[in-house]
Short mmCIF file of C-alpha atoms in Angstrom, two decimals:
data_model
loop_
_atom_site.label_atom_id
_atom_site.label_comp_id
_atom_site.label_asym_id
_atom_site.label_seq_id
_atom_site.Cartn_x
_atom_site.Cartn_y
_atom_site.Cartn_z
CA UNK Z 1 -69.92 116.93 -4.15
CA UNK Z 2 -70.77 117.55 -0.51
CA UNK Z 3 -74.00 116.54 0.97
CA UNK Z 4 -76.11 118.75 3.16
CA UNK Z 5 -74.39 117.62 6.25
CA UNK Z 6 -71.05 118.32 4.74
CA UNK Z 7 -69.84 114.71 4.60
CA UNK Z 8 -67.98 113.00 1.72
CA UNK Z 9 -69.69 110.73 -0.73
CA UNK Z 10 -69.13 106.98 -0.22
CA UNK Z 11 -69.70 103.89 -2.20
CA UNK Z 12 -72.70 102.94 -0.16
CA UNK Z 13 -73.71 106.34 1.24
CA UNK Z 14 -77.38 107.05 1.73
CA UNK Z 15 -79.25 109.77 -0.22
CA UNK Z 16 -77.35 109.44 -3.49
CA UNK Z 17 -78.77 108.09 -6.77
CA UNK Z 18 -76.74 105.94 -9.20
CA UNK Z 19 -75.26 107.90 -12.07
CA UNK Z 20 -76.64 107.12 -15.59
CA UNK Z 21 -74.47 105.00 -17.92
CA UNK Z 22 -74.30 107.79 -20.52
CA UNK Z 23 -72.52 109.97 -18.12
CA UNK Z 24 -69.76 107.55 -17.59
CA UNK Z 25 -66.19 108.55 -18.03
CA UNK Z 26 -65.27 108.03 -21.75
CA UNK Z 27 -61.80 106.72 -20.64
CA UNK Z 28 -62.43 104.01 -18.13
CA UNK Z 29 -59.69 103.07 -15.69
CA UNK Z 30 -58.10 99.57 -15.29
CA UNK Z 31 -60.57 97.33 -13.57
CA UNK Z 32 -63.62 99.05 -14.83
CA UNK Z 33 -66.46 97.26 -16.79
CA UNK Z 34 -65.82 96.18 -20.47
CA UNK Z 35 -67.58 98.36 -23.14
CA UNK Z 36 -70.87 97.04 -24.38
CA UNK Z 37 -69.74 96.53 -28.00
CA UNK Z 38 -67.00 94.21 -26.94
CA UNK Z 39 -69.40 92.14 -24.95
CA UNK Z 40 -71.86 92.00 -27.84
CA UNK Z 41 -69.19 90.95 -30.24
CA UNK Z 42 -68.06 88.24 -27.90
CA UNK Z 43 -71.57 86.90 -27.62
CA UNK Z 44 -72.02 86.57 -31.42
CA UNK Z 45 -68.58 84.80 -32.09
CA UNK Z 46 -68.95 81.09 -32.85
CA UNK Z 47 -67.52 78.66 -30.28
CA UNK Z 48 -64.61 76.53 -31.41
CA UNK Z 49 -65.43 72.83 -32.08
CA UNK Z 50 -63.72 70.50 -29.68
CA UNK Z 51 -62.63 67.16 -31.08
CA UNK Z 52 -61.30 64.33 -28.92
CA UNK Z 53 -58.47 62.37 -30.58
CA UNK Z 54 -58.28 58.61 -29.75
CA UNK Z 55 -55.59 57.68 -27.25
CA UNK Z 56 -52.39 56.43 -28.82
CA UNK Z 57 -51.79 52.67 -28.84
CA UNK Z 58 -49.29 51.52 -26.21
CA UNK Z 59 -45.93 50.61 -27.69
CA UNK Z 60 -45.40 46.95 -28.40
CA UNK Z 61 -43.04 45.38 -25.95
CA UNK Z 62 -40.92 42.32 -26.72
CA UNK Z 63 -42.12 39.08 -25.20
CA UNK Z 64 -39.87 38.24 -22.20
CA UNK Z 65 -38.66 34.70 -21.75
CA UNK Z 66 -38.16 33.10 -18.31
CA UNK Z 67 -34.39 33.24 -18.87
CA UNK Z 68 -34.54 37.04 -19.43
CA UNK Z 69 -36.34 37.48 -16.10
CA UNK Z 70 -33.43 36.10 -14.05
CA UNK Z 71 -32.09 39.63 -13.71
CA UNK Z 72 -35.30 40.65 -11.89
CA UNK Z 73 -34.74 38.01 -9.19
CA UNK Z 74 -33.05 38.93 -5.91
CA UNK Z 75 -29.40 37.91 -5.68
CA UNK Z 76 -30.04 35.49 -2.80
CA UNK Z 77 -32.46 33.54 -4.99
CA UNK Z 78 -29.90 33.46 -7.81
CA UNK Z 79 -27.25 32.14 -5.40
CA UNK Z 80 -29.59 29.41 -4.15
CA UNK Z 81 -30.41 28.32 -7.71
CA UNK Z 82 -26.69 28.24 -8.61
CA UNK Z 83 -25.85 26.20 -5.47
CA UNK Z 84 -28.61 23.69 -6.24
CA UNK Z 85 -27.37 23.30 -9.82
CA UNK Z 86 -23.78 22.75 -8.63
CA UNK Z 87 -24.94 20.09 -6.17
CA UNK Z 88 -26.77 18.25 -8.95
CA UNK Z 89 -23.67 18.33 -11.19
CA UNK Z 90 -21.44 16.98 -8.38
CA UNK Z 91 -23.89 14.19 -7.58
CA UNK Z 92 -24.08 13.19 -11.25
CA UNK Z 93 -20.27 13.12 -11.56
CA UNK Z 94 -19.98 10.95 -8.43
CA UNK Z 95 -22.52 8.52 -9.83
CA UNK Z 96 -20.58 8.26 -13.11
CA UNK Z 97 -17.29 7.59 -11.25
CA UNK Z 98 -18.95 4.90 -9.14
CA UNK Z 99 -20.32 3.16 -12.22
CA UNK Z 100 -16.90 3.25 -13.90
CA UNK Z 101 -15.19 1.77 -10.82
CA UNK Z 102 -17.72 -1.02 -10.63
CA UNK Z 103 -17.11 -1.82 -14.27
CA UNK Z 104 -13.31 -2.17 -13.81
CA UNK Z 105 -11.91 -5.63 -14.70
CA UNK Z 106 -10.64 -7.90 -11.96
CA UNK Z 107 -13.70 -7.75 -9.75
CA UNK Z 108 -15.29 -10.94 -8.65
CA UNK Z 109 -18.40 -11.54 -10.72
CA UNK Z 110 -21.67 -11.63 -8.91
CA UNK Z 111 -22.99 -15.08 -8.18
CA UNK Z 112 -25.72 -16.29 -10.57
CA UNK Z 113 -29.29 -16.60 -9.37
CA UNK Z 114 -30.79 -20.04 -9.73
CA UNK Z 115 -33.78 -20.20 -12.06
CA UNK Z 116 -37.10 -20.97 -10.30
CA UNK Z 117 -38.68 -24.36 -10.80
CA UNK Z 118 -40.94 -24.75 -13.85
CA UNK Z 119 -43.64 -26.55 -11.85
CA UNK Z 120 -46.17 -24.14 -10.28
CA UNK Z 121 -46.21 -24.15 -6.48
CA UNK Z 122 -49.04 -25.84 -4.70
CA UNK Z 123 -51.76 -23.53 -3.34
CA UNK Z 124 -51.06 -24.66 0.22
CA UNK Z 125 -47.34 -23.81 0.14
CA UNK Z 126 -46.08 -20.23 -0.05
CA UNK Z 127 -44.04 -19.14 -3.02
CA UNK Z 128 -40.35 -19.47 -2.16
CA UNK Z 129 -38.10 -16.65 -3.36
CA UNK Z 130 -35.28 -17.54 -5.76
CA UNK Z 131 -32.13 -18.70 -3.98
CA UNK Z 132 -28.52 -17.99 -4.83
CA UNK Z 133 -26.61 -20.86 -6.36
CA UNK Z 134 -23.88 -22.14 -4.05
CA UNK Z 135 -20.49 -21.21 -5.46
CA UNK Z 136 -17.67 -23.71 -5.02
CA UNK Z 137 -15.07 -22.77 -2.37
CA UNK Z 138 -11.88 -21.21 -3.77
CA UNK Z 139 -9.12 -23.69 -4.37
CA UNK Z 140 -5.93 -22.53 -2.70
CA UNK Z 141 -2.54 -23.56 -3.96
CA UNK Z 142 -0.97 -26.29 -1.83
CA UNK Z 143 1.58 -24.92 0.60
CA UNK Z 144 5.14 -25.81 -0.33
CA UNK Z 145 7.37 -27.53 2.19
CA UNK Z 146 10.90 -26.55 3.14
CA UNK Z 147 12.22 -29.71 1.50
CA UNK Z 148 10.49 -28.91 -1.80
CA UNK Z 149 12.05 -25.46 -1.77
CA UNK Z 150 15.49 -26.95 -1.02
CA UNK Z 151 15.28 -29.56 -3.78
CA UNK Z 152 14.17 -26.89 -6.26
CA UNK Z 153 17.15 -24.72 -5.31
CA UNK Z 154 19.64 -24.81 -8.23
CA UNK Z 155 22.51 -24.61 -5.72
CA UNK Z 156 21.55 -28.00 -4.22
CA UNK Z 157 21.97 -31.16 -6.36
CA UNK Z 158 19.06 -33.16 -4.91
CA UNK Z 159 19.22 -35.62 -2.04
CA UNK Z 160 22.65 -37.14 -1.31
CA UNK Z 161 23.27 -40.85 -1.58
CA UNK Z 162 24.61 -42.68 1.40
CA UNK Z 163 28.43 -42.65 1.37
CA UNK Z 164 31.10 -42.76 4.08
CA UNK Z 165 33.51 -39.89 4.54
CA UNK Z 166 37.07 -41.03 3.76
CA UNK Z 167 40.35 -39.52 4.91
CA UNK Z 168 40.82 -36.04 3.55
CA UNK Z 169 44.24 -34.65 2.51
CA UNK Z 170 46.56 -32.96 4.99
CA UNK Z 171 48.00 -33.55 8.45
CA UNK Z 172 45.56 -33.39 11.39
CA UNK Z 173 46.01 -30.80 14.11
CA UNK Z 174 46.50 -31.97 17.66
CA UNK Z 175 43.54 -31.88 20.04
CA UNK Z 176 44.26 -29.36 22.81
CA UNK Z 177 41.12 -29.97 24.84
CA UNK Z 178 37.36 -29.73 24.41
CA UNK Z 179 34.77 -26.99 24.10
CA UNK Z 180 31.39 -27.29 25.84
CA UNK Z 181 28.42 -25.65 24.13
CA UNK Z 182 25.82 -25.72 26.94
CA UNK Z 183 23.17 -23.98 24.86
CA UNK Z 184 23.43 -26.61 22.11
CA UNK Z 185 24.25 -29.35 24.65
CA UNK Z 186 27.23 -30.65 22.71
CA UNK Z 187 30.99 -31.25 23.28
CA UNK Z 188 33.46 -30.70 20.44
CA UNK Z 189 37.28 -30.86 20.30
CA UNK Z 190 39.39 -27.75 20.72
CA UNK Z 191 42.03 -27.97 18.02
CA UNK Z 192 45.54 -26.69 18.61
CA UNK Z 193 47.59 -24.33 16.44
CA UNK Z 194 47.14 -22.91 13.92
CA UNK Z 195 43.47 -23.02 15.08
CA UNK Z 196 42.40 -20.54 17.74
CA UNK Z 197 39.14 -19.56 19.42
CA UNK Z 198 37.33 -16.41 18.30
CA UNK Z 199 34.23 -14.38 19.10
CA UNK Z 200 31.29 -16.73 18.65
CA UNK Z 201 28.35 -14.40 17.74
CA UNK Z 202 25.98 -15.22 16.09
CA UNK Z 203 26.99 -18.83 16.93
CA UNK Z 204 27.61 -20.35 20.34
CA UNK Z 205 31.27 -21.38 19.79
CA UNK Z 206 33.80 -20.55 17.06
CA UNK Z 207 37.33 -21.65 16.08
CA UNK Z 208 39.15 -20.11 13.10
CA UNK Z 209 42.34 -20.42 11.05
CA UNK Z 210 44.42 -17.41 9.99
CA UNK Z 211 42.96 -15.70 6.90
CA UNK Z 212 44.34 -17.04 3.61
CA UNK Z 213 44.92 -14.68 0.69
CA UNK Z 214 42.47 -15.16 -2.18
CA UNK Z 215 40.48 -17.81 -0.27
CA UNK Z 216 37.18 -15.92 -0.42
CA UNK Z 217 36.29 -16.71 3.22
CA UNK Z 218 37.96 -17.72 6.47
CA UNK Z 219 38.16 -21.33 7.71
CA UNK Z 220 35.90 -21.88 10.73
CA UNK Z 221 34.39 -24.45 13.09
CA UNK Z 222 31.14 -23.32 14.80
CA UNK Z 223 28.31 -24.80 16.86
CA UNK Z 224 24.76 -23.70 17.66
CA UNK Z 225 21.22 -25.12 17.91
CA UNK Z 226 20.11 -26.05 14.39
CA UNK Z 227 18.84 -22.77 12.82
CA UNK Z 228 16.39 -24.30 10.33
CA UNK Z 229 13.05 -26.09 10.50
CA UNK Z 230 13.49 -29.57 11.96
CA UNK Z 231 12.13 -32.34 9.73
CA UNK Z 232 10.75 -35.74 10.69
CA UNK Z 233 13.77 -37.42 9.10
CA UNK Z 234 17.19 -36.32 10.40
CA UNK Z 235 18.66 -36.74 6.89
CA UNK Z 236 16.27 -34.09 5.58
CA UNK Z 237 17.19 -31.77 8.44
CA UNK Z 238 20.87 -32.24 7.56
CA UNK Z 239 20.16 -31.33 3.92
CA UNK Z 240 18.37 -28.15 4.95
CA UNK Z 241 21.24 -27.30 7.30
CA UNK Z 242 23.82 -27.74 4.50
CA UNK Z 243 21.76 -25.47 2.25
CA UNK Z 244 21.60 -22.88 5.05
CA UNK Z 245 25.42 -22.84 5.39
CA UNK Z 246 25.66 -21.38 1.87
CA UNK Z 247 24.84 -18.08 3.57
CA UNK Z 248 28.38 -18.22 5.02
CA UNK Z 249 30.08 -18.99 1.70
CA UNK Z 250 30.99 -16.51 -1.09
CA UNK Z 251 28.08 -15.29 -3.19
CA UNK Z 252 27.01 -17.60 -5.99
CA UNK Z 253 28.37 -20.71 -4.27
CA UNK Z 254 26.98 -24.15 -5.16
CA UNK Z 255 27.58 -27.50 -3.49
CA UNK Z 256 28.10 -31.13 -4.47
CA UNK Z 257 27.76 -34.06 -2.08
CA UNK Z 258 30.80 -35.97 -0.85
CA UNK Z 259 29.45 -38.13 1.99
CA UNK Z 260 26.22 -38.86 3.87
CA UNK Z 261 26.48 -41.22 6.83
CA UNK Z 262 24.89 -41.89 10.21
CA UNK Z 263 26.85 -41.31 13.42
CA UNK Z 264 26.41 -42.42 17.03
CA UNK Z 265 25.28 -38.94 17.92
CA UNK Z 266 23.16 -38.23 14.81
CA UNK Z 267 23.98 -37.53 11.16
CA UNK Z 268 26.98 -36.31 9.10
CA UNK Z 269 26.79 -34.70 5.65
CA UNK Z 270 30.03 -33.67 3.85
CA UNK Z 271 30.12 -31.63 0.62
CA UNK Z 272 32.32 -29.58 -1.66
CA UNK Z 273 31.50 -25.91 -2.18
CA UNK Z 274 32.40 -24.22 -5.47
CA UNK Z 275 32.47 -20.46 -6.12
CA UNK Z 276 34.50 -17.72 -7.79
CA UNK Z 277 36.75 -15.06 -6.26
CA UNK Z 278 37.54 -12.18 -8.61
CA UNK Z 279 36.75 -14.36 -11.60
CA UNK Z 280 38.96 -17.25 -10.38
CA UNK Z 281 37.36 -20.62 -9.59
CA UNK Z 282 37.83 -21.62 -5.96
CA UNK Z 283 36.36 -24.27 -3.63
CA UNK Z 284 36.05 -25.31 0.01
CA UNK Z 285 35.58 -28.60 1.84
CA UNK Z 286 32.69 -28.44 4.33
CA UNK Z 287 30.58 -30.68 6.55
CA UNK Z 288 27.61 -30.46 8.92
CA UNK Z 289 27.11 -32.78 11.87
CA UNK Z 290 23.67 -32.98 13.51
CA UNK Z 291 23.79 -34.03 17.14
CA UNK Z 292 20.71 -35.21 19.06
CA UNK Z 293 21.27 -34.64 22.80
CA UNK Z 294 18.85 -36.58 25.04
CA UNK Z 295 17.27 -33.55 26.75
CA UNK Z 296 17.61 -30.91 24.03
CA UNK Z 297 14.55 -29.30 22.42
CA UNK Z 298 16.16 -29.52 18.97
CA UNK Z 299 19.34 -30.98 17.48
CA UNK Z 300 22.68 -29.21 17.68
CA UNK Z 301 24.57 -28.18 14.56
CA UNK Z 302 28.36 -28.37 14.17
CA UNK Z 303 29.57 -26.77 10.93
CA UNK Z 304 33.11 -26.74 9.52
CA UNK Z 305 34.40 -25.15 6.28
CA UNK Z 306 38.04 -24.88 5.09
CA UNK Z 307 38.96 -23.18 1.76
CA UNK Z 308 41.17 -24.84 -0.82
CA UNK Z 309 43.91 -22.28 -0.09
CA UNK Z 310 44.36 -24.22 3.23
CA UNK Z 311 43.89 -27.69 1.79
CA UNK Z 312 46.58 -29.00 4.18
CA UNK Z 313 44.07 -28.54 7.02
CA UNK Z 314 41.23 -30.58 5.45
CA UNK Z 315 42.19 -33.64 7.59
CA UNK Z 316 41.00 -31.63 10.62
CA UNK Z 317 37.44 -32.24 9.39
CA UNK Z 318 37.94 -35.99 10.05
CA UNK Z 319 39.26 -35.20 13.53
CA UNK Z 320 36.30 -32.97 14.34
CA UNK Z 321 33.64 -35.43 13.12
CA UNK Z 322 35.12 -38.28 15.15
CA UNK Z 323 35.42 -36.32 18.44
CA UNK Z 324 31.90 -34.75 18.71
CA UNK Z 325 29.88 -35.88 21.74
CA UNK Z 326 26.38 -34.94 22.97
CA UNK Z 327 25.90 -33.79 26.58
CA UNK Z 328 24.10 -36.22 28.90
#
């Protein structure tokens, strides 16, 4: 409907009255007001009763032990705990090893502690601490002498008795001159053929015979300063020197005394040496002469040994012993 001015009707236009409810459109459009019977029915419907159910109980969780919580720790803490445990185990093992070593047999026992006196100390004097009992000094075995060792040697038959050297078998060699041993400060004869001079080392002079088949060693005459410990008695020094000459005899050699006599120059000791060569019993005649030169630091030694295969040369030992002279 048009108003008097000819304008269109509006929702809030002036001069229009509201239409009565009875004249409303029987088919309302979407968004229009709800019919009155629906509203009345809604107002008379009973409200639903609201009930509040109690909250459910929380589920029971298993009680966690301290060991089960290790997994919650950071790895650096776990590593530190493991390192500390390893250090404790190593220290305990070292302590056990130390105790075992201390308990090993053979260790010197600890010295006993002296018991304190039964009488109480006087009030004026201080209490003295317990003192260690003085242990006796260790007793060392007496030191053996060279002579004791020589006399206990089964190769040496004790000390020789005094006896003069007699003439030995054979024909003596001629004396072709003399040999001067300036180091030993002694003169000795140079024997002619079949003797000849040879390289002296480790001695100072040496004379030898041709090698004899099956003899076991070569006949020789040598000189040098006495190579053993000098004793107070020249007879003892001669015995030690004779024992030392076994180093230049076949292995397993033993000796037996033949003569022990003084000489103008010192001492003479003659002996027989017995040994085996390829299972055959053999022997040598030998002698040592100790010479005491006036200005020498120690005596000189002249040693001669001739095997039984050259028995015809044993008389040369008599020639040698009689012609030795010390240097002045």
